[in-house]
Amino acid sequence: MATPDTRTQILDAAEHLFAEHGYRGTSVRAITKLAGANLAAVGYHFGSKAELMAAVARRVIEPINAAQCAGLDKLLAQTPDPPVGELVEAFAGPLFDEMPAGDEGGARTSRLIVTILSDPAEEARSWTGPAEDSVRERYLAAFARVLPGLSPEELAFRMRGILAVTAVDRLEVHQQPSPGCVSPVAGEAARRWAITFLTAAMSAPPTQT
Amino acid sequence: MATPDTRTQILDAAEHLFAEHGYRGTSVRAITKLAGANLAAVGYHFGSKAELMAAVARRVIEPINAAQCAGLDKLLAQTPDPPVGELVEAFAGPLFDEMPAGDEGGARTSRLIVTILSDPAEEARSWTGPAEDSVRERYLAAFARVLPGLSPEELAFRMRGILAVTAVDRLEVHQQPSPGCVSPVAGEAARRWAITFLTAAMSAPPTQT
DNA sequence: GTTTTACTCATACGTTCGTTTCATTCAAAC
DNA sequence: GTTTGAATGAAACGAACGTATGAGTAAAAC
């Protein structure tokens, strides 16, 4: 294969390291070393470490957002009230896919997403654009329609719960393996378990007030 | 009130800052400044920043672990097969409590726990002891008993899902408020929503293989 | 009164960080 | 062949970090 250009190699290396060690735990020097590039290349191609992080996030999130959007379009083209399970799958499914399947760590993408979403560093939260908000609002409206009786606040809580559960792999990865603890599992099984888990959770009747 | 000793003030300040900015995002200087203590006091009282983090984690986790353990004891004293919802409440409930109710940020404790569990820094994961493992294994066995037909792997996945959902607040706190997004809610409502959400999720039939 | 102990303080050390600078390379444009 | 502009390279900058040091303080022990 033709060796990709420096910019792409830096993006790849940064994606890998950010997913594993977070924003603050990854130094520009480590990124450029892994990428086989010079230290100054980050400044030249991206401007700063924070802008590099934003570029990494965009590259990962954009296809996922597109898949979520397309999945919702497809569902709504059939019926205005799709089953909850299909809404969950259209929303959460793309968060598990998008992994090249030959990847060394597996589940690198979902790990990176949750790293980004939960990273305590402010720089990791400055990349979201109107596209992300738009998709979330469309799903919010769809869920509100098929889950009547649920208050907007509780629905918002459950939507955040979906994101949190996709973070499950990450919680485990960062824990040292302990006796009696089953090791995390490859992406496909986790994806289907998550959809089972989340479909039941989303379908729960509203909490009594 | 009598001003607490330096050691306690450092613990309080560190708990606050670690919960908000993570391990790497919090400097020893910021901790001692907020605590009104000298920079060297951390080294004197705790040895190092990593040991301070461990002390903070232990102080937060220990009462939670005790509550989880007591809750399970109480349930199992009545019947060997408690309802799933009560198991969920006994396990997840203490993760939401333990907040002094006059706290400025609310939900500081659960945020700290998830910060610790998901912090990419290695130093944040070196404090767990046999007590934590023991409680988790006991709940694992109880859930396995009342959820027959669930493979150990999927059960482990769902247990991790419980932890992840208690992290829900944290995901939101780190996002800038956006239009159409409902703001996070005080601890009590979130706790009850989480139990509704998780009880339904845990009760889901096993994923088809 | 002296010594001991526990603690706090200002300060400095060595390292690592993100970023910048400037010289150099090299293929395309002229 | 010369010029141009994008890209890369080696080196250094100032700042912030965790940690260590040694003097200073005050109350308890003797």
Tab-separated table of C-alpha atoms (C1' of nucleotides) in Angstrom:
chain	number	residue	atom	x	y	z
A	1	MET	CA	0.000	0.000	0.000
A	2	ALA	CA	1.125	3.503	-0.637
A	3	THR	CA	2.145	5.161	2.594
A	4	PRO	CA	-0.421	7.800	3.424
A	5	ASP	CA	0.593	11.400	3.813
A	6	THR	CA	1.842	12.834	7.067
A	7	ARG	CA	-1.431	14.496	7.903
A	8	THR	CA	-3.330	11.209	7.746
A	9	GLN	CA	-0.703	9.343	9.696
A	10	ILE	CA	-0.909	11.925	12.439
A	11	LEU	CA	-4.694	11.605	12.499
A	12	ASP	CA	-4.432	7.832	12.776
A	13	ALA	CA	-1.866	7.957	15.534
A	14	ALA	CA	-3.796	10.600	17.445
A	15	GLU	CA	-7.020	8.636	17.158
A	16	HIS	CA	-5.303	5.595	18.570
A	17	LEU	CA	-3.630	7.369	21.461
A	18	PHE	CA	-6.516	9.650	22.384
A	19	ALA	CA	-8.799	6.619	22.567
A	20	GLU	CA	-6.413	4.857	24.886
A	21	HIS	CA	-5.060	7.558	27.142
A	22	GLY	CA	-7.447	10.487	26.769
A	23	TYR	CA	-6.648	13.998	25.676
A	24	ARG	CA	-4.433	15.075	28.521
A	25	GLY	CA	-2.740	11.689	28.749
A	26	THR	CA	-1.537	11.910	25.169
A	27	SER	CA	1.377	14.161	24.320
A	28	VAL	CA	2.007	15.676	20.939
A	29	ARG	CA	5.414	14.054	21.041
A	30	ALA	CA	3.896	10.616	21.473
A	31	ILE	CA	1.568	11.222	18.548
A	32	THR	CA	4.265	12.374	16.167
A	33	LYS	CA	6.567	9.592	17.245
A	34	LEU	CA	3.906	6.953	16.556
A	35	ALA	CA	3.087	8.641	13.267
A	36	GLY	CA	6.738	8.751	12.267
A	37	ALA	CA	6.458	12.478	11.800
A	38	ASN	CA	8.249	15.485	13.145
A	39	LEU	CA	7.090	17.228	16.283
A	40	ALA	CA	6.324	20.437	14.433
A	41	ALA	CA	4.074	18.666	11.953
A	42	VAL	CA	1.112	18.897	14.308
A	43	GLY	CA	1.430	22.638	14.492
A	44	TYR	CA	1.864	22.885	10.759
A	45	HIS	CA	-1.049	20.681	9.712
A	46	PHE	CA	-3.540	21.354	12.489
A	47	GLY	CA	-2.463	24.481	14.333
A	48	SER	CA	-2.585	23.060	17.824
A	49	LYS	CA	-3.186	19.916	19.819
A	50	ALA	CA	-6.783	20.972	20.524
A	51	GLU	CA	-7.504	21.441	16.828
A	52	LEU	CA	-5.973	18.071	16.106
A	53	MET	CA	-8.352	16.547	18.634
A	54	ALA	CA	-11.265	18.276	16.939
A	55	ALA	CA	-10.156	16.925	13.559
A	56	VAL	CA	-9.894	13.409	14.981
A	57	ALA	CA	-13.336	13.703	16.528
A	58	ARG	CA	-14.893	14.973	13.339
A	59	ARG	CA	-13.400	12.200	11.254
A	60	VAL	CA	-14.815	9.573	13.590
A	61	ILE	CA	-18.189	11.116	14.271
A	62	GLU	CA	-19.209	12.232	10.823
A	63	PRO	CA	-19.857	8.808	9.270
A	64	ILE	CA	-21.611	7.722	12.426
A	65	ASN	CA	-23.872	10.721	12.319
A	66	ALA	CA	-24.612	10.061	8.690
A	67	ALA	CA	-25.483	6.445	9.441
A	68	GLN	CA	-27.742	7.467	12.299
A	69	CYS	CA	-29.475	9.965	10.072
A	70	ALA	CA	-29.912	7.514	7.205
A	71	GLY	CA	-31.210	4.850	9.559
A	72	LEU	CA	-33.848	7.170	10.908
A	73	ASP	CA	-34.850	8.257	7.418
A	74	LYS	CA	-35.282	4.664	6.407
A	75	LEU	CA	-37.426	3.866	9.431
A	76	LEU	CA	-39.627	6.913	9.094
A	77	ALA	CA	-40.140	6.240	5.412
A	78	GLN	CA	-42.005	3.087	6.394
A	79	THR	CA	-44.051	4.310	9.319
A	80	PRO	CA	-44.155	7.402	11.509
A	81	ASP	CA	-44.182	5.131	14.575
A	82	PRO	CA	-41.354	2.615	14.292
A	83	PRO	CA	-40.835	0.000	17.001
A	84	VAL	CA	-38.662	1.174	19.867
A	85	GLY	CA	-36.158	-1.557	19.203
A	86	GLU	CA	-35.565	-0.393	15.667
A	87	LEU	CA	-35.113	3.172	16.787
A	88	VAL	CA	-32.582	2.008	19.334
A	89	GLU	CA	-30.737	-0.040	16.766
A	90	ALA	CA	-30.643	2.803	14.257
A	91	PHE	CA	-29.293	5.159	16.887
A	92	ALA	CA	-26.911	2.962	18.838
A	93	GLY	CA	-25.859	0.539	16.110
A	94	PRO	CA	-23.557	2.912	14.234
A	95	LEU	CA	-21.699	3.610	17.447
A	96	PHE	CA	-20.492	0.026	17.436
A	97	ASP	CA	-19.775	-0.359	13.747
A	98	GLU	CA	-17.177	1.564	11.791
A	99	MET	CA	-14.373	-0.582	13.030
A	100	PRO	CA	-12.118	-1.920	10.290
A	101	ALA	CA	-12.451	-5.449	11.683
A	102	GLY	CA	-8.704	-5.997	11.363
A	103	ASP	CA	-8.002	-3.483	14.032
A	104	GLU	CA	-5.620	-4.552	16.723
A	105	GLY	CA	-7.634	-3.364	19.688
A	106	GLY	CA	-11.129	-3.817	18.371
A	107	ALA	CA	-13.892	-1.464	19.449
A	108	ARG	CA	-11.527	1.402	19.011
A	109	THR	CA	-14.175	3.665	17.588
A	110	SER	CA	-16.723	3.361	20.345
A	111	ARG	CA	-13.977	3.724	22.868
A	112	LEU	CA	-12.845	6.933	21.243
A	113	ILE	CA	-16.351	8.332	21.137
A	114	VAL	CA	-16.877	7.807	24.799
A	115	THR	CA	-13.426	9.042	25.561
A	116	ILE	CA	-14.365	12.209	23.787
A	117	LEU	CA	-17.766	12.495	25.411
A	118	SER	CA	-16.507	11.847	28.911
A	119	ASP	CA	-13.061	13.354	28.729
A	120	PRO	CA	-12.703	15.887	31.504
A	121	ALA	CA	-10.564	18.126	29.307
A	122	GLU	CA	-12.410	21.078	27.870
A	123	GLU	CA	-10.621	20.747	24.585
A	124	ALA	CA	-12.397	17.456	23.982
A	125	ARG	CA	-15.800	19.102	23.936
A	126	SER	CA	-15.395	21.942	21.515
A	127	TRP	CA	-15.955	20.163	18.250
A	128	THR	CA	-19.706	19.425	18.199
A	129	GLY	CA	-21.539	21.064	15.364
A	130	PRO	CA	-25.142	21.620	14.354
A	131	ALA	CA	-25.242	18.281	12.558
A	132	GLU	CA	-24.865	16.348	15.797
A	133	ASP	CA	-27.520	18.383	17.554
A	134	SER	CA	-29.864	17.958	14.608
A	135	VAL	CA	-29.639	14.187	14.604
A	136	ARG	CA	-30.136	13.986	18.331
A	137	GLU	CA	-33.183	16.203	18.174
A	138	ARG	CA	-34.712	14.134	15.415
A	139	TYR	CA	-34.291	10.947	17.436
A	140	LEU	CA	-35.599	12.725	20.488
A	141	ALA	CA	-38.754	13.613	18.595
A	142	ALA	CA	-39.148	10.086	17.246
A	143	PHE	CA	-38.754	8.527	20.673
A	144	ALA	CA	-41.140	11.059	22.179
A	145	ARG	CA	-43.721	10.040	19.603
A	146	VAL	CA	-43.522	6.309	20.207
A	147	LEU	CA	-43.097	6.689	23.979
A	148	PRO	CA	-46.027	8.886	24.983
A	149	GLY	CA	-46.451	9.599	28.647
A	150	LEU	CA	-42.733	10.007	29.188
A	151	SER	CA	-41.808	13.447	30.448
A	152	PRO	CA	-39.247	15.327	28.343
A	153	GLU	CA	-36.815	15.219	31.234
A	154	GLU	CA	-37.021	11.474	31.668
A	155	LEU	CA	-36.758	10.959	27.925
A	156	ALA	CA	-33.632	13.092	27.852
A	157	PHE	CA	-32.261	10.991	30.683
A	158	ARG	CA	-32.897	7.802	28.746
A	159	MET	CA	-31.275	9.166	25.605
A	160	ARG	CA	-28.188	9.905	27.623
A	161	GLY	CA	-28.441	6.398	29.000
A	162	ILE	CA	-28.052	5.044	25.492
A	163	LEU	CA	-24.810	6.904	25.042
A	164	ALA	CA	-23.604	5.793	28.435
A	165	VAL	CA	-24.162	2.122	27.707
A	166	THR	CA	-22.147	2.321	24.523
A	167	ALA	CA	-19.397	3.390	26.896
A	168	VAL	CA	-19.585	0.061	28.665
A	169	ASP	CA	-16.607	-1.397	26.874
A	170	ARG	CA	-14.514	1.482	27.941
A	171	LEU	CA	-15.302	1.078	31.611
A	172	GLU	CA	-14.042	-2.443	31.416
A	173	VAL	CA	-10.991	-1.776	29.336
A	174	HIS	CA	-9.655	0.565	31.953
A	175	GLN	CA	-10.110	-1.908	34.742
A	176	GLN	CA	-7.438	-4.410	35.436
A	177	PRO	CA	-8.722	-7.908	34.812
A	178	SER	CA	-9.814	-9.387	38.090
A	179	PRO	CA	-10.730	-12.935	39.023
A	180	GLY	CA	-14.355	-13.748	38.421
A	181	CYS	CA	-14.631	-10.987	35.881
A	182	VAL	CA	-15.457	-11.929	32.342
A	183	SER	CA	-13.288	-10.255	29.783
A	184	PRO	CA	-14.831	-7.766	27.361
A	185	VAL	CA	-16.094	-9.186	24.170
A	186	ALA	CA	-15.701	-8.460	20.506
A	187	GLY	CA	-17.782	-5.751	18.962
A	188	GLU	CA	-20.552	-7.728	17.362
A	189	ALA	CA	-21.774	-9.501	20.479
A	190	ALA	CA	-21.529	-6.344	22.526
A	191	ARG	CA	-23.527	-4.481	19.938
A	192	ARG	CA	-26.379	-6.961	20.039
A	193	TRP	CA	-26.340	-7.183	23.828
A	194	ALA	CA	-26.475	-3.420	24.017
A	195	ILE	CA	-29.476	-3.256	21.719
A	196	THR	CA	-31.320	-5.855	23.775
A	197	PHE	CA	-30.419	-4.015	26.954
A	198	LEU	CA	-31.360	-0.588	25.646
A	199	THR	CA	-34.554	-1.594	23.904
A	200	ALA	CA	-35.930	-2.958	27.143
A	201	ALA	CA	-34.733	0.099	29.028
A	202	MET	CA	-36.246	2.579	26.596
A	203	SER	CA	-39.526	0.674	26.559
A	204	ALA	CA	-39.947	0.880	30.318
A	205	PRO	CA	-43.085	2.624	31.518
A	206	PRO	CA	-42.588	6.142	32.875
A	207	THR	CA	-41.348	6.450	36.415
A	208	GLN	CA	-44.194	7.110	38.840
A	209	THR	CA	-44.141	10.662	40.135
B	1	MET	CA	-17.824	25.031	62.832
B	2	ALA	CA	-14.319	24.101	63.720
B	3	THR	CA	-12.116	24.291	60.661
B	4	PRO	CA	-11.110	20.766	59.747
B	5	ASP	CA	-7.488	19.803	59.668
B	6	THR	CA	-5.301	20.265	56.638
B	7	ARG	CA	-5.456	16.656	55.637
B	8	THR	CA	-9.252	16.684	55.426
B	9	GLN	CA	-9.332	19.975	53.583
B	10	ILE	CA	-6.967	18.579	51.009
B	11	LEU	CA	-9.156	15.504	50.621
B	12	ASP	CA	-12.228	17.682	50.132
B	13	ALA	CA	-10.550	19.926	47.608
B	14	ALA	CA	-9.085	16.993	45.720
B	15	GLU	CA	-12.429	15.216	45.614
B	16	HIS	CA	-14.024	18.311	44.165
B	17	LEU	CA	-11.378	18.960	41.536
B	18	PHE	CA	-10.818	15.346	40.513
B	19	ALA	CA	-14.547	14.968	39.957
B	20	GLU	CA	-14.623	18.014	37.744
B	21	HIS	CA	-11.405	17.880	35.781
B	22	GLY	CA	-10.159	14.322	36.117
B	23	TYR	CA	-6.857	13.143	37.487
B	24	ARG	CA	-4.536	14.616	34.917
B	25	GLY	CA	-6.541	17.809	34.631
B	26	THR	CA	-6.088	18.562	38.313
B	27	SER	CA	-2.741	19.852	39.543
B	28	VAL	CA	-1.442	19.477	43.047
B	29	ARG	CA	-1.075	23.233	43.127
B	30	ALA	CA	-4.761	23.727	42.364
B	31	ILE	CA	-5.711	21.294	45.110
B	32	THR	CA	-3.577	22.906	47.776
B	33	LYS	CA	-4.686	26.369	46.729
B	34	LEU	CA	-8.364	25.426	47.016
B	35	ALA	CA	-7.664	23.731	50.322
B	36	GLY	CA	-5.799	26.741	51.648
B	37	ALA	CA	-2.802	24.558	52.306
B	38	ASN	CA	0.810	24.576	51.303
B	39	LEU	CA	2.006	22.838	48.187
B	40	ALA	CA	4.185	20.455	50.135
B	41	ALA	CA	1.293	19.348	52.339
B	42	VAL	CA	0.196	16.774	49.758
B	43	GLY	CA	3.575	15.137	49.819
B	44	TYR	CA	3.648	15.206	53.595
B	45	HIS	CA	0.179	13.817	54.258
B	46	PHE	CA	-0.253	11.462	51.307
B	47	GLY	CA	3.161	10.868	49.769
B	48	SER	CA	2.221	11.624	46.202
B	49	LYS	CA	-0.578	12.791	43.968
B	50	ALA	CA	-1.442	9.205	43.038
B	51	GLU	CA	-1.755	8.192	46.687
B	52	LEU	CA	-3.936	11.221	47.319
B	53	MET	CA	-6.205	10.073	44.519
B	54	ALA	CA	-6.384	6.636	46.059
B	55	ALA	CA	-7.288	8.130	49.432
B	56	VAL	CA	-10.026	10.217	47.826
B	57	ALA	CA	-11.384	7.186	46.019
B	58	ARG	CA	-11.396	5.067	49.143
B	59	ARG	CA	-13.199	7.697	51.175
B	60	VAL	CA	-15.954	7.935	48.568
B	61	ILE	CA	-16.282	4.279	47.701
B	62	GLU	CA	-16.162	2.676	51.106
B	63	PRO	CA	-19.563	3.824	52.408
B	64	ILE	CA	-21.102	3.032	49.051
B	65	ASN	CA	-19.702	-0.456	49.127
B	66	ALA	CA	-20.966	-0.916	52.643
B	67	ALA	CA	-24.440	0.236	51.621
B	68	GLN	CA	-24.469	-2.086	48.640
B	69	CYS	CA	-23.430	-4.958	50.829
B	70	ALA	CA	-26.010	-4.195	53.508
B	71	GLY	CA	-28.734	-3.806	50.920
B	72	LEU	CA	-27.989	-7.203	49.467
B	73	ASP	CA	-27.894	-8.783	52.907
B	74	LYS	CA	-31.286	-7.324	53.697
B	75	LEU	CA	-32.784	-8.603	50.457
B	76	LEU	CA	-31.346	-12.076	50.760
B	77	ALA	CA	-32.531	-12.335	54.349
B	78	GLN	CA	-36.083	-12.243	53.042
B	79	THR	CA	-35.823	-14.485	49.994
B	80	PRO	CA	-33.047	-16.067	47.963
B	81	ASP	CA	-34.723	-14.766	44.786
B	82	PRO	CA	-35.439	-11.052	45.210
B	83	PRO	CA	-37.172	-9.123	42.430
B	84	VAL	CA	-34.793	-7.754	39.809
B	85	GLY	CA	-35.882	-4.206	40.559
B	86	GLU	CA	-34.905	-4.499	44.192
B	87	LEU	CA	-31.530	-5.920	43.295
B	88	VAL	CA	-30.996	-3.027	40.926
B	89	GLU	CA	-32.017	-0.526	43.554
B	90	ALA	CA	-29.778	-2.054	46.188
B	91	PHE	CA	-26.834	-1.983	43.817
B	92	ALA	CA	-27.301	1.295	41.982
B	93	GLY	CA	-29.084	3.311	44.640
B	94	PRO	CA	-26.051	3.940	46.848
B	95	LEU	CA	-24.199	5.313	43.849
B	96	PHE	CA	-26.645	8.206	43.775
B	97	ASP	CA	-26.942	8.833	47.487
B	98	GLU	CA	-24.172	9.927	49.782
B	99	MET	CA	-24.443	13.514	48.673
B	100	PRO	CA	-24.721	15.990	51.532
B	101	ALA	CA	-27.806	17.580	49.918
B	102	GLY	CA	-26.403	21.041	50.481
B	103	ASP	CA	-23.625	20.457	48.029
B	104	GLU	CA	-23.086	23.123	45.447
B	105	GLY	CA	-22.840	20.902	42.406
B	106	GLY	CA	-25.126	18.064	43.412
B	107	ALA	CA	-24.400	14.561	42.211
B	108	ARG	CA	-20.756	15.142	42.965
B	109	THR	CA	-20.270	11.684	44.297
B	110	SER	CA	-21.568	9.758	41.330
B	111	ARG	CA	-19.633	12.027	39.060
B	112	LEU	CA	-16.459	11.278	40.960
B	113	ILE	CA	-17.056	7.562	40.842
B	114	VAL	CA	-17.437	7.528	37.128
B	115	THR	CA	-14.543	9.873	36.727
B	116	ILE	CA	-12.484	7.373	38.595
B	117	LEU	CA	-13.810	4.393	36.691
B	118	SER	CA	-13.396	5.959	33.285
B	119	ASP	CA	-10.361	8.140	33.850
B	120	PRO	CA	-7.746	7.268	31.280
B	121	ALA	CA	-4.964	7.839	33.781
B	122	GLU	CA	-3.525	4.662	35.221
B	123	GLU	CA	-3.194	6.217	38.645
B	124	ALA	CA	-6.973	6.396	38.886
B	125	ARG	CA	-7.365	2.638	38.745
B	126	SER	CA	-4.938	1.370	41.336
B	127	TRP	CA	-7.049	1.662	44.446
B	128	THR	CA	-9.613	-1.146	44.147
B	129	GLY	CA	-9.394	-3.718	46.872
B	130	PRO	CA	-10.859	-7.130	47.583
B	131	ALA	CA	-13.931	-5.552	49.181
B	132	GLU	CA	-15.091	-4.070	45.877
B	133	ASP	CA	-14.566	-7.314	44.018
B	134	SER	CA	-16.395	-9.233	46.700
B	135	VAL	CA	-19.510	-7.071	46.531
B	136	ARG	CA	-19.583	-7.207	42.755
B	137	GLU	CA	-19.294	-10.966	42.771
B	138	ARG	CA	-22.096	-11.309	45.275
B	139	TYR	CA	-24.407	-9.209	43.135
B	140	LEU	CA	-23.307	-11.107	40.083
B	141	ALA	CA	-24.330	-14.352	41.713
B	142	ALA	CA	-27.661	-12.922	42.840
B	143	PHE	CA	-28.489	-11.602	39.381
B	144	ALA	CA	-27.425	-14.873	37.796
B	145	ARG	CA	-29.841	-16.667	40.094
B	146	VAL	CA	-32.878	-14.529	39.303
B	147	LEU	CA	-32.001	-14.196	35.609
B	148	PRO	CA	-31.544	-17.775	34.462
B	149	GLY	CA	-30.830	-18.333	30.815
B	150	LEU	CA	-28.521	-15.349	30.640
B	151	SER	CA	-24.985	-16.277	29.638
B	152	PRO	CA	-22.264	-15.173	32.046
B	153	GLU	CA	-20.852	-12.902	29.378
B	154	GLU	CA	-24.101	-11.105	28.748
B	155	LEU	CA	-24.731	-10.808	32.461
B	156	ALA	CA	-21.317	-9.249	32.904
B	157	PHE	CA	-22.155	-6.848	30.108
B	158	ARG	CA	-25.368	-5.830	31.822
B	159	MET	CA	-23.649	-5.331	35.167
B	160	ARG	CA	-21.268	-2.978	33.465
B	161	GLY	CA	-24.275	-1.294	31.917
B	162	ILE	CA	-25.536	-0.445	35.379
B	163	LEU	CA	-22.320	1.326	36.203
B	164	ALA	CA	-22.338	3.110	32.886
B	165	VAL	CA	-25.832	4.486	33.371
B	166	THR	CA	-24.936	5.922	36.731
B	167	ALA	CA	-22.406	7.863	34.708
B	168	VAL	CA	-25.174	9.500	32.744
B	169	ASP	CA	-25.007	12.722	34.657
B	170	ARG	CA	-21.391	13.052	33.902
B	171	LEU	CA	-21.843	12.759	30.168
B	172	GLU	CA	-24.222	15.668	30.271
B	173	VAL	CA	-22.278	17.842	32.657
B	174	HIS	CA	-19.364	17.877	30.301
B	175	GLN	CA	-21.454	18.920	27.341
B	176	GLN	CA	-22.158	22.562	26.823
B	177	PRO	CA	-25.868	23.251	27.143
B	178	SER	CA	-27.424	23.244	23.727
B	179	PRO	CA	-30.842	24.379	22.552
B	180	GLY	CA	-33.458	21.694	22.793
B	181	CYS	CA	-31.452	19.891	25.425
B	182	VAL	CA	-33.003	19.472	28.812
B	183	SER	CA	-30.681	20.317	31.643
B	184	PRO	CA	-29.547	17.588	34.037
B	185	VAL	CA	-31.703	17.104	37.021
B	186	ALA	CA	-31.197	16.883	40.732
B	187	GLY	CA	-30.074	13.607	42.207
B	188	GLU	CA	-33.333	12.193	43.467
B	189	ALA	CA	-35.195	12.218	40.153
B	190	ALA	CA	-32.183	10.890	38.283
B	191	ARG	CA	-31.848	8.093	40.797
B	192	ARG	CA	-35.429	6.961	40.319
B	193	TRP	CA	-35.251	7.281	36.547
B	194	ALA	CA	-32.089	5.232	36.538
B	195	ILE	CA	-33.689	2.472	38.563
B	196	THR	CA	-36.681	2.345	36.229
B	197	PHE	CA	-34.360	2.311	33.239
B	198	LEU	CA	-32.030	-0.319	34.629
B	199	THR	CA	-34.688	-2.619	36.043
B	200	ALA	CA	-36.270	-2.920	32.616
B	201	ALA	CA	-32.876	-3.392	31.002
B	202	MET	CA	-31.753	-6.092	33.405
B	203	SER	CA	-35.061	-7.905	33.066
B	204	ALA	CA	-34.775	-8.166	29.288
B	205	PRO	CA	-34.791	-11.697	27.907
B	206	PRO	CA	-31.411	-13.034	26.785
B	207	THR	CA	-30.194	-11.955	23.385
B	208	GLN	CA	-30.878	-14.603	20.753
B	209	THR	CA	-27.727	-16.339	19.633
C	1	DG	C1'	13.761	24.696	80.405
C	2	DT	C1'	14.871	21.648	77.164
C	3	DT	C1'	13.859	18.247	73.797
C	4	DT	C1'	10.881	16.030	70.834
C	5	DT	C1'	7.286	15.571	67.578
C	6	DA	C1'	4.044	17.012	64.119
C	7	DC	C1'	3.335	20.088	60.948
C	8	DT	C1'	3.675	24.225	57.746
C	9	DC	C1'	6.194	27.118	54.914
C	10	DA	C1'	8.932	29.196	50.898
C	11	DT	C1'	11.704	27.671	47.542
C	12	DA	C1'	14.081	25.083	44.230
C	13	DC	C1'	15.004	20.918	41.194
C	14	DG	C1'	14.468	18.269	37.139
C	15	DT	C1'	11.190	16.858	33.749
C	16	DT	C1'	7.739	17.217	30.393
C	17	DC	C1'	4.601	19.821	28.076
C	18	DG	C1'	2.648	22.677	23.796
C	19	DT	C1'	4.350	25.756	20.843
C	20	DT	C1'	7.559	28.485	17.969
C	21	DT	C1'	11.459	29.461	15.137
C	22	DC	C1'	14.238	29.068	11.309
C	23	DA	C1'	16.952	26.486	8.190
C	24	DT	C1'	16.437	22.918	4.740
C	25	DT	C1'	14.427	19.867	1.245
C	26	DC	C1'	12.137	18.998	-3.013
C	27	DA	C1'	8.956	18.826	-6.645
C	28	DA	C1'	6.267	21.830	-9.585
C	29	DA	C1'	5.809	26.442	-12.078
C	30	DC	C1'	7.804	29.619	-14.829
D	1	DG	C1'	18.011	27.059	-14.612
D	2	DT	C1'	15.711	29.706	-11.502
D	3	DT	C1'	12.015	30.646	-8.575
D	4	DT	C1'	8.309	29.487	-5.717
D	5	DG	C1'	5.701	27.393	-2.096
D	6	DA	C1'	4.426	23.486	0.499
D	7	DA	C1'	6.414	20.386	3.665
D	8	DT	C1'	9.856	18.625	6.886
D	9	DG	C1'	13.651	18.750	10.056
D	10	DA	C1'	16.472	19.944	14.426
D	11	DA	C1'	16.481	22.836	18.161
D	12	DA	C1'	14.917	25.827	21.559
D	13	DC	C1'	11.390	28.654	24.347
D	14	DG	C1'	8.683	29.558	28.408
D	15	DA	C1'	5.381	27.581	31.277
D	16	DA	C1'	3.475	24.133	34.227
D	17	DC	C1'	4.021	19.935	36.333
D	18	DG	C1'	5.161	16.471	40.507
D	19	DT	C1'	8.338	16.149	43.920
D	20	DA	C1'	12.115	17.129	47.268
D	21	DT	C1'	14.595	20.007	50.621
D	22	DG	C1'	15.506	22.379	54.682
D	23	DA	C1'	14.343	26.007	57.713
D	24	DG	C1'	10.756	27.556	60.764
D	25	DT	C1'	6.777	27.046	64.265
D	26	DA	C1'	4.144	25.631	68.082
D	27	DA	C1'	2.366	22.476	71.250
D	28	DA	C1'	3.254	18.377	73.893
D	29	DA	C1'	6.712	15.255	76.498
D	30	DC	C1'	10.086	14.940	79.587
